[in-house]
Amino acid sequence: MNTTTRIRLALTALLVVCLPVMAAISPTYAQPLQAETDFSAVDAYVEAQMKTLKIPGLALAIVQGDQVIYVKGYGQAHPDGSPVTSQTPFMIGSTTKSITALAVMQLVEAGKIELDAPVQTYIPWFRVADESASAQITVKHLLTQTSGFSGAAGHVELAASDTSEQAIENSVRALKDVTLVRAPGEAFEYSNVNYTVLGLVVQMVSGQSYESYVQEHVFDPLEMRHCFTSLDEARRNGMSTGYVTLFGVPIARNLPFNRGNIAGGYLICSAEDLAHYLIAQLNEGHYGNVSVISPQGMDAMHQPLVNADTPGDSYGMGWQVSPVNGVPAIWHDGDNANFAANLMMDPQAKLGIVVLNNANGAFVLQAPNQIATGVQAILLGKQPKPYERPAEFSRFVASTGIPALLSLVWVGWMAIAFVRRQKRPIPARRGFGWWVWVIGVPAFVDLILLVTSLVVIPKQWGMSLNTMAAWYPDCFLLLFGGAILVAVWGVVRPALTLRWARNQLQPRRDVVLHPQEK
């Protein structure tokens, strides 16, 4: 037996020993799901989460490889109780960004856009406050959220309602006074502004409106027949009513449609259609016999190109890249004031999950993310975790509830002090210091509370009061209600104090003027 034969026999023996061990320890996601999988556990989990969070309606889709293996609607689409179906359109929030990224990459492959070219190549008049920085922002910076725009800059138009034909252009022209928070390309900071600009790049390069381009090059080839770029058309085709949560209670509420930010967060789709979209994402751009982009182009969008905010998380082009349930995943969430969404893919298992729900607010923050994660866990044979309030919930409640409580305590304390003062005579010797203590100091505290509530905290959130009222009405009511209480009492208190002082002083003047009455 020669040396070569001995080596072959040794390798064969090693494989015989190792293969069973490797199979035993291979990760769960390597096992393909079957179309006949029992989804009763998924249904029970989703329904339990909806009940806990008081979510009126939700749509779920699951894809495996190139097949839709499960799609279902839960709960109600409208206050009249009409049910959610797999074809019910929902607003999909920032999951729109991946569709915009796909449109840009299609134009890159058509030779009409270069990723490293400055934005001004395609929008010559594009400007931010710093003229030199304006020329440095590239298409790739926008796609990867590294342009230098702040998150707060992306919140400016969340409550806007421009539906004109020039809405996207108007939004981009409004950036001329925006100051970047860092140099282009320096670091990641998520901002809706980036994808608003990309929406206009698509328009300028393609010669079509953003809406018509997406319809022709994404929705139509992927047979996304219940996806819409127009709010009116979506409503005519059964779009779900959106709900805001008020201290956990869902309230049906229609909110303005911001066409200017449509490329960043205002497309409208059904779970069934987004299942088609994820099939293309998982299969190198292919859906059936159609290809919407090359395998290389699709792969480029899924790469972890920059480090994101959370350690271990990355951002590609319109997609987050990070582990979910311990396995590599590509995902993106989306929020509108009264809708929320999550698209999640496990590429190694060729698994995709769509979760759309028709409610949003402080009490249901990140619900689609956690539900999608739970569904994935069930499919992988793991135990899903119960809903956990994200850190933002504590921050929102604390930053609005504490000022509201302080305002209430302060006004109550000042009211008690005023009543007690009424029962005592005014000091015979009162100077400037007495007036400062009685009127000036309380007014200064009032001012601090008002500035904190109406300026500091909204700035901390990166939102205007109008945006906060639309997105988080319960937090807004706490904050604004406390401010109104302080403001009203801040006007009434000194007026009553001056009146009390005048009434106290009047008898003493009489004593001086008519001494014979002693």
Coordinates of C-alpha atoms in Angstrom, one line a residue:
M1 CA 0.0 0.0 0.0
N2 CA 1.6 3.3 -1.1
T3 CA 1.6 6.6 0.8
T4 CA -1.1 8.1 -1.3
T5 CA -3.5 5.2 -0.7
R6 CA -2.8 5.4 3.0
I7 CA -3.6 9.1 3.1
R8 CA -6.9 8.5 1.3
L9 CA -7.9 5.8 3.7
A10 CA -7.0 8.0 6.6
L11 CA -9.1 10.9 5.3
T12 CA -12.0 8.6 4.6
A13 CA -11.9 7.3 8.1
L14 CA -11.8 10.8 9.5
L15 CA -14.8 11.8 7.5
V16 CA -16.8 8.8 8.6
V17 CA -16.1 9.7 12.3
C18 CA -16.6 13.5 11.9
L19 CA -19.6 13.8 9.7
P20 CA -22.1 12.5 12.3
V21 CA -20.6 14.9 14.9
M22 CA -20.8 17.8 12.5
A23 CA -24.4 17.0 11.6
A24 CA -25.3 16.9 15.3
I25 CA -23.7 20.2 16.1
S26 CA -24.8 22.0 12.9
P27 CA -26.9 25.1 13.6
T28 CA -30.7 24.9 13.4
Y29 CA -30.9 27.3 10.5
A30 CA -29.2 24.8 8.2
Q31 CA -32.4 22.7 8.3
P32 CA -34.8 23.8 5.5
L33 CA -38.4 24.5 6.5
Q34 CA -41.2 22.7 4.6
A35 CA -44.3 24.2 3.1
E36 CA -46.4 21.8 5.2
T37 CA -44.8 23.0 8.5
D38 CA -47.3 23.4 11.3
F39 CA -47.7 27.1 11.9
S40 CA -50.1 26.9 14.9
A41 CA -47.3 27.9 17.3
V42 CA -46.6 30.9 15.1
D43 CA -50.3 31.9 15.1
A44 CA -50.5 31.5 18.9
Y45 CA -47.4 33.6 19.4
V46 CA -48.5 36.4 17.1
E47 CA -52.0 36.5 18.6
A48 CA -50.6 36.6 22.1
Q49 CA -48.3 39.5 21.3
M50 CA -51.1 41.4 19.6
K51 CA -53.3 41.0 22.7
T52 CA -50.6 42.1 25.1
L53 CA -49.8 45.2 23.0
K54 CA -53.4 45.9 22.0
I55 CA -52.4 45.9 18.3
P56 CA -55.6 46.1 16.2
G57 CA -54.3 44.4 13.1
L58 CA -51.2 42.6 11.7
A59 CA -50.1 40.8 8.6
L60 CA -47.4 38.1 8.5
A61 CA -45.6 36.5 5.5
I62 CA -42.9 33.8 5.6
V63 CA -40.8 32.8 2.6
Q64 CA -38.5 29.9 2.2
G65 CA -36.1 29.8 -0.8
D66 CA -38.3 30.9 -3.8
Q67 CA -41.6 30.1 -2.2
V68 CA -44.2 31.9 0.0
I69 CA -44.8 29.2 2.6
Y70 CA -47.2 31.1 4.9
V71 CA -49.1 34.4 4.7
K72 CA -51.9 35.4 7.0
G73 CA -53.8 38.5 8.3
Y74 CA -54.7 38.9 12.0
G75 CA -57.1 41.2 13.7
Q76 CA -58.9 44.1 12.2
A77 CA -58.0 46.5 9.4
H78 CA -60.6 49.1 10.3
P79 CA -62.6 50.3 13.3
D80 CA -65.7 48.6 11.7
G81 CA -64.0 45.2 12.4
S82 CA -63.2 44.3 8.8
P83 CA -60.4 41.8 8.9
V84 CA -56.8 42.1 7.8
T85 CA -55.9 39.8 4.9
S86 CA -52.6 38.9 3.2
Q87 CA -53.4 41.6 0.6
T88 CA -54.3 44.4 2.9
P89 CA -52.0 47.4 2.2
F90 CA -50.1 48.9 5.1
M91 CA -47.7 51.9 5.2
I92 CA -44.3 50.3 5.5
G93 CA -42.2 53.1 7.0
S94 CA -38.4 52.9 6.6
T95 CA -38.4 49.5 5.0
T96 CA -39.1 51.7 2.0
K97 CA -35.4 52.5 2.1
S98 CA -34.3 49.1 0.8
I99 CA -36.7 49.6 -2.2
T100 CA -35.1 53.0 -2.9
A101 CA -31.6 51.4 -2.6
L102 CA -32.7 48.7 -5.1
A103 CA -33.8 51.5 -7.6
V104 CA -30.5 53.3 -7.2
M105 CA -28.5 50.0 -7.8
Q106 CA -30.6 49.2 -10.9
L107 CA -29.5 52.6 -12.3
V108 CA -25.9 51.9 -11.3
E109 CA -26.1 48.7 -13.3
A110 CA -27.6 50.6 -16.2
G111 CA -24.6 52.9 -16.2
K112 CA -26.6 56.0 -15.2
I113 CA -25.2 56.4 -11.7
E114 CA -21.8 55.9 -10.1
L115 CA -21.8 55.1 -6.4
D116 CA -18.7 57.2 -5.6
A117 CA -19.9 60.2 -7.7
P118 CA -20.9 63.4 -5.8
V119 CA -24.6 64.0 -5.5
Q120 CA -24.1 67.2 -7.4
T121 CA -23.3 65.2 -10.5
Y122 CA -27.0 64.3 -10.7
I123 CA -28.5 67.2 -8.8
P124 CA -26.3 70.2 -9.7
W125 CA -28.0 72.6 -7.4
F126 CA -27.8 70.3 -4.3
R127 CA -26.6 72.3 -1.3
V128 CA -26.2 72.1 2.5
A129 CA -25.1 75.0 4.7
D130 CA -21.4 74.2 4.1
E131 CA -20.8 74.7 0.4
S132 CA -17.6 72.6 0.4
A133 CA -19.3 69.7 2.2
S134 CA -22.1 69.9 -0.4
A135 CA -19.7 68.8 -3.1
Q136 CA -18.2 65.9 -1.0
I137 CA -21.4 64.0 -0.4
T138 CA -21.6 61.0 -2.7
V139 CA -24.4 58.6 -3.6
K140 CA -22.7 55.8 -1.6
H141 CA -22.6 58.1 1.5
L142 CA -26.4 58.5 1.2
L143 CA -27.0 54.8 0.7
T144 CA -24.9 53.9 3.8
Q145 CA -26.1 56.7 6.0
T146 CA -22.6 58.2 6.3
S147 CA -23.3 61.6 4.6
G148 CA -23.1 63.6 7.8
F149 CA -26.8 64.5 8.1
S150 CA -28.1 64.2 11.6
G151 CA -31.0 62.0 12.7
A152 CA -32.7 65.2 13.9
A153 CA -32.5 66.6 10.3
G154 CA -34.4 63.6 9.2
H155 CA -37.2 64.2 11.7
V156 CA -38.0 67.7 10.4
E157 CA -40.6 66.6 7.9
L158 CA -42.2 63.7 9.7
A159 CA -45.3 65.7 10.3
A160 CA -45.2 67.4 6.9
S161 CA -48.0 67.1 4.3
D162 CA -46.6 68.2 1.0
T163 CA -48.3 66.2 -1.7
S164 CA -47.4 68.3 -4.7
E165 CA -45.6 67.0 -7.8
Q166 CA -42.5 68.9 -6.6
A167 CA -42.6 67.5 -3.1
I168 CA -39.3 65.5 -3.2
E169 CA -37.5 68.4 -4.8
N170 CA -39.0 70.8 -2.2
S171 CA -37.7 68.6 0.6
V172 CA -34.2 68.5 -0.9
R173 CA -34.1 72.2 -1.6
A174 CA -34.9 72.9 2.0
L175 CA -31.6 71.3 3.0
K176 CA -29.6 74.3 1.9
D177 CA -29.6 75.6 5.5
V178 CA -28.9 72.3 7.2
T179 CA -25.6 71.9 9.0
L180 CA -23.9 68.5 8.8
V181 CA -22.9 67.0 12.2
R182 CA -19.7 65.4 10.8
A183 CA -17.7 65.2 7.6
P184 CA -19.2 63.1 4.8
G185 CA -18.0 59.5 5.0
E186 CA -16.7 59.9 8.6
A187 CA -19.3 57.8 10.4
F188 CA -22.7 56.3 10.4
E189 CA -25.8 58.3 11.5
Y190 CA -29.2 57.2 10.5
S191 CA -31.2 60.0 8.8
N192 CA -34.2 60.0 6.6
V193 CA -32.7 62.9 4.7
N194 CA -30.3 60.5 3.0
Y195 CA -33.0 58.6 1.2
T196 CA -35.1 61.7 0.4
V197 CA -32.1 62.9 -1.6
L198 CA -31.7 59.5 -3.2
G199 CA -35.4 59.6 -4.3
L200 CA -34.6 62.8 -6.2
V201 CA -31.5 61.3 -7.7
V202 CA -33.7 58.5 -9.1
Q203 CA -36.0 61.1 -10.6
M204 CA -33.2 63.2 -12.1
V205 CA -31.4 60.2 -13.6
S206 CA -34.3 58.2 -14.8
G207 CA -36.4 61.0 -16.2
Q208 CA -39.4 59.6 -14.3
S209 CA -41.0 60.5 -11.0
Y210 CA -39.8 58.3 -8.2
E211 CA -43.2 56.8 -7.9
S212 CA -43.5 55.8 -11.5
Y213 CA -40.0 54.4 -11.6
V214 CA -40.6 52.2 -8.5
Q215 CA -43.9 51.0 -10.0
E216 CA -42.4 50.1 -13.3
H217 CA -39.0 48.6 -12.2
V218 CA -39.8 47.1 -8.8
F219 CA -43.6 46.6 -8.2
D220 CA -44.6 45.4 -11.6
P221 CA -41.8 42.8 -12.3
L222 CA -42.2 41.4 -8.8
E223 CA -46.0 41.2 -9.2
M224 CA -46.5 43.4 -6.2
R225 CA -50.1 44.2 -7.1
H226 CA -51.2 45.6 -3.8
C227 CA -48.3 48.1 -3.4
F228 CA -49.0 51.8 -3.9
T229 CA -47.2 55.1 -4.1
S230 CA -50.4 57.1 -3.6
L231 CA -52.3 57.3 -0.4
D232 CA -55.6 57.9 -2.1
E233 CA -55.2 54.9 -4.4
A234 CA -54.1 52.7 -1.5
R235 CA -57.2 53.7 0.4
R236 CA -59.4 52.9 -2.6
N237 CA -57.9 49.5 -2.6
G238 CA -58.5 48.6 1.1
M239 CA -55.5 50.1 2.9
S240 CA -55.7 49.5 6.6
T241 CA -56.6 52.3 9.0
G242 CA -53.7 53.4 11.1
Y243 CA -53.8 53.7 14.9
V244 CA -51.8 55.7 17.3
T245 CA -51.5 54.5 20.9
L246 CA -52.6 56.8 23.7
F247 CA -51.2 55.4 27.0
G248 CA -51.4 52.0 25.4
V249 CA -54.9 52.3 24.0
P250 CA -55.1 52.3 20.1
I251 CA -56.9 55.3 18.6
A252 CA -57.8 55.2 14.9
R253 CA -56.2 58.3 13.4
N254 CA -55.5 59.4 9.8
L255 CA -52.3 61.5 9.6
P256 CA -50.7 63.6 6.8
F257 CA -49.0 61.8 4.0
N258 CA -45.6 63.3 3.3
R259 CA -44.8 62.7 -0.3
G260 CA -41.6 64.6 0.1
N261 CA -40.2 61.8 2.1
I262 CA -41.8 59.0 0.2
A263 CA -38.4 57.4 -0.8
G264 CA -37.4 57.2 2.9
G265 CA -40.6 55.9 4.5
Y266 CA -44.0 56.3 2.8
L267 CA -44.5 53.4 0.4
I268 CA -47.6 51.3 1.0
C269 CA -47.6 47.5 0.5
S270 CA -49.2 44.2 1.6
A271 CA -47.6 41.3 3.3
E272 CA -48.1 39.1 0.2
D273 CA -46.3 41.6 -2.0
L274 CA -43.4 42.0 0.3
A275 CA -43.1 38.3 0.4
H276 CA -42.4 38.5 -3.4
Y277 CA -39.9 41.2 -2.7
L278 CA -38.0 39.1 -0.1
I279 CA -37.9 36.2 -2.5
A280 CA -36.0 38.4 -5.0
Q281 CA -33.7 39.6 -2.2
L282 CA -32.9 36.0 -1.1
N283 CA -32.5 34.7 -4.7
E284 CA -29.9 37.1 -6.2
G285 CA -32.5 39.4 -7.6
H286 CA -34.7 36.7 -9.2
Y287 CA -38.5 36.2 -8.7
G288 CA -39.8 33.5 -11.0
N289 CA -38.5 34.1 -14.4
V290 CA -37.8 37.8 -13.7
S291 CA -34.6 39.4 -12.5
V292 CA -34.7 42.9 -11.1
I293 CA -30.9 43.2 -10.5
S294 CA -27.7 41.2 -10.9
P295 CA -26.5 38.8 -8.2
Q296 CA -23.5 41.1 -7.6
G297 CA -25.8 44.1 -7.2
M298 CA -28.0 42.4 -4.7
D299 CA -25.0 41.1 -2.8
A300 CA -23.5 44.6 -2.6
M301 CA -26.6 45.9 -0.8
H302 CA -26.5 43.2 1.8
Q303 CA -22.8 43.7 2.7
P304 CA -22.0 45.1 6.2
L305 CA -20.4 48.3 4.8
V306 CA -20.3 50.5 7.9
N307 CA -20.5 50.1 11.6
A308 CA -23.9 51.1 12.9
D309 CA -25.0 52.5 16.3
T310 CA -25.1 49.2 18.2
P311 CA -21.8 47.3 18.7
G312 CA -21.9 44.3 16.3
D313 CA -24.4 45.8 14.0
S314 CA -23.6 47.1 10.5
Y315 CA -25.4 48.9 7.7
G316 CA -25.3 48.1 4.1
M317 CA -27.4 49.9 1.5
G318 CA -30.9 50.2 2.8
W319 CA -30.4 47.2 5.1
Q320 CA -29.2 46.5 8.6
V321 CA -26.8 43.6 8.9
S322 CA -26.5 42.0 12.4
P323 CA -27.2 38.7 14.2
V324 CA -30.8 37.8 15.1
N325 CA -31.4 34.8 17.4
G326 CA -27.7 34.1 17.1
V327 CA -27.7 33.7 13.3
P328 CA -26.5 36.2 10.6
A329 CA -29.5 38.3 9.4
I330 CA -30.3 41.1 7.1
W331 CA -33.2 43.3 8.1
H332 CA -34.8 46.7 8.4
D333 CA -37.6 48.1 10.4
G334 CA -40.0 50.9 9.6
D335 CA -42.1 53.4 11.5
N336 CA -44.8 55.8 10.6
A337 CA -46.8 57.6 13.2
N338 CA -49.6 55.0 13.0
F339 CA -48.0 52.0 11.3
A340 CA -44.9 49.9 11.8
A341 CA -43.1 47.2 9.9
N342 CA -40.2 44.8 9.8
L343 CA -38.5 42.8 7.0
M344 CA -36.0 40.2 8.1
M345 CA -34.0 37.6 6.2
D346 CA -31.9 34.7 7.4
P347 CA -29.8 34.1 4.2
Q348 CA -28.2 30.8 5.3
A349 CA -31.7 29.3 5.8
K350 CA -33.1 31.2 2.8
L351 CA -35.8 32.4 5.2
G352 CA -37.6 35.7 5.0
I353 CA -40.2 37.2 7.4
V354 CA -42.6 40.1 6.9
V355 CA -44.4 41.7 9.8
L356 CA -46.7 44.7 9.2
N357 CA -49.0 46.2 11.9
N358 CA -51.4 49.1 11.9
A359 CA -50.4 50.8 15.2
N360 CA -47.5 52.7 16.5
G361 CA -46.5 54.8 19.5
A362 CA -44.5 54.8 22.7
F363 CA -46.3 51.7 24.1
V364 CA -45.7 49.5 21.0
L365 CA -42.2 50.6 20.0
Q366 CA -40.4 48.0 17.9
A367 CA -43.3 45.6 18.1
P368 CA -42.8 44.3 14.5
N369 CA -39.0 43.8 15.2
Q370 CA -39.7 41.7 18.3
I371 CA -42.5 39.7 16.6
A372 CA -40.4 38.9 13.6
T373 CA -37.6 37.8 15.9
G374 CA -40.0 35.6 17.8
V375 CA -41.4 34.0 14.6
Q376 CA -37.9 33.3 13.4
A377 CA -37.1 31.7 16.8
I378 CA -40.2 29.4 16.5
L379 CA -39.2 28.4 13.0
L380 CA -35.7 27.6 14.1
G381 CA -37.0 25.4 17.0
K382 CA -36.2 28.0 19.7
Q383 CA -38.3 29.6 22.4
P384 CA -39.4 33.1 21.5
K385 CA -38.9 35.8 24.0
P386 CA -41.8 37.8 25.4
Y387 CA -42.1 41.4 24.4
E388 CA -39.6 43.7 26.2
R389 CA -40.0 47.4 26.3
P390 CA -37.1 48.9 24.4
A391 CA -34.8 51.5 26.0
E392 CA -36.5 54.2 24.0
F393 CA -39.7 53.6 25.9
S394 CA -38.1 54.4 29.3
R395 CA -36.4 57.5 27.8
F396 CA -39.6 58.8 26.3
V397 CA -41.7 58.2 29.4
A398 CA -39.1 59.6 31.7
S399 CA -38.3 62.7 29.6
T400 CA -42.0 63.6 29.4
G401 CA -43.5 62.1 32.6
I402 CA -40.9 63.6 35.0
P403 CA -41.3 67.2 33.8
A404 CA -45.0 66.8 33.8
L405 CA -44.9 65.5 37.4
L406 CA -42.5 68.3 38.5
S407 CA -44.8 70.8 36.9
L408 CA -47.8 69.5 38.8
V409 CA -45.9 69.4 42.1
W410 CA -44.5 72.9 41.5
V411 CA -47.9 74.4 40.7
G412 CA -49.5 72.6 43.6
W413 CA -46.8 73.8 46.0
M414 CA -47.1 77.4 44.8
A415 CA -50.9 77.3 45.1
I416 CA -50.6 76.1 48.8
A417 CA -48.0 78.8 49.5
F418 CA -50.3 81.4 48.0
V419 CA -53.3 80.3 50.1
R420 CA -51.2 80.3 53.3
R421 CA -49.8 83.8 52.4
Q422 CA -53.3 85.1 52.2
K423 CA -53.8 84.3 55.9
R424 CA -50.8 86.4 57.0
P425 CA -50.5 90.1 57.0
I426 CA -48.1 91.7 54.5
P427 CA -44.7 92.5 56.1
A428 CA -44.5 96.1 57.4
R429 CA -41.0 96.4 56.0
R430 CA -41.0 95.0 52.5
G431 CA -38.3 95.9 50.0
F432 CA -37.1 94.8 46.6
G433 CA -35.9 91.4 48.0
W434 CA -39.5 90.6 49.2
W435 CA -40.9 91.2 45.8
V436 CA -38.2 89.1 44.1
W437 CA -38.9 86.2 46.5
V438 CA -42.7 86.4 46.1
I439 CA -42.9 87.0 42.3
G440 CA -39.4 86.9 40.7
V441 CA -38.1 83.5 42.0
P442 CA -41.4 81.6 41.1
A443 CA -41.4 83.2 37.7
F444 CA -37.8 82.1 37.1
V445 CA -38.7 78.5 38.1
D446 CA -41.7 78.7 35.7
L447 CA -39.4 79.8 32.9
I448 CA -37.0 76.9 33.6
L449 CA -39.8 74.3 33.5
L450 CA -41.3 75.8 30.3
V451 CA -38.0 75.9 28.4
T452 CA -37.2 72.4 29.5
S453 CA -40.6 71.1 28.4
L454 CA -41.0 73.0 25.1
V455 CA -37.4 73.4 23.9
V456 CA -34.9 71.1 25.6
I457 CA -36.8 67.8 25.5
P458 CA -38.1 68.1 22.0
K459 CA -34.5 69.0 20.9
Q460 CA -33.3 65.9 22.8
W461 CA -35.8 63.8 20.8
G462 CA -34.8 65.5 17.6
M463 CA -38.5 66.3 17.0
S464 CA -40.7 69.4 16.8
L465 CA -43.7 69.6 19.1
N466 CA -45.9 69.0 16.0
T467 CA -44.1 65.8 15.1
M468 CA -44.2 64.6 18.8
A469 CA -48.0 65.3 18.8
A470 CA -48.4 63.1 15.7
W471 CA -46.1 60.3 16.6
Y472 CA -46.3 60.1 20.4
P473 CA -49.5 61.9 21.5
D474 CA -49.4 60.5 25.0
C475 CA -45.9 61.8 25.6
F476 CA -46.9 65.1 24.0
L477 CA -49.9 65.4 26.3
L478 CA -47.7 64.9 29.4
L479 CA -45.1 67.4 28.2
F480 CA -47.4 70.0 26.8
G481 CA -50.1 69.6 29.5
G482 CA -47.5 70.2 32.2
A483 CA -46.2 73.3 30.3
I484 CA -49.7 74.7 30.0
L485 CA -50.4 74.3 33.7
V486 CA -47.2 76.1 34.6
A487 CA -47.8 78.9 32.0
V488 CA -51.4 79.5 33.2
W489 CA -50.6 79.5 36.8
G490 CA -47.4 81.5 36.1
V491 CA -49.7 84.3 34.8
V492 CA -52.5 84.0 37.3
R493 CA -50.3 83.7 40.4
P494 CA -48.5 87.1 40.1
A495 CA -51.8 88.8 39.2
L496 CA -53.5 87.4 42.4
T497 CA -50.4 88.2 44.4
L498 CA -50.4 91.8 43.3
R499 CA -54.1 92.1 44.0
W500 CA -53.6 90.6 47.5
A501 CA -50.8 93.0 48.2
R502 CA -52.9 96.0 47.1
N503 CA -55.8 95.0 49.3
Q504 CA -53.4 94.5 52.2
L505 CA -51.9 98.0 51.7
Q506 CA -55.1 99.9 51.3
P507 CA -56.1 100.0 55.1
R508 CA -52.6 101.3 56.0
R509 CA -52.9 104.2 53.6
D510 CA -56.2 105.0 55.3
V511 CA -54.5 105.1 58.7
V512 CA -51.9 107.6 57.4
L513 CA -54.5 109.8 55.7
H514 CA -57.0 109.9 58.6
P515 CA -55.2 109.7 61.9
Q516 CA -58.3 110.9 63.8
E517 CA -59.8 107.5 63.2
K518 CA -57.3 105.8 65.5

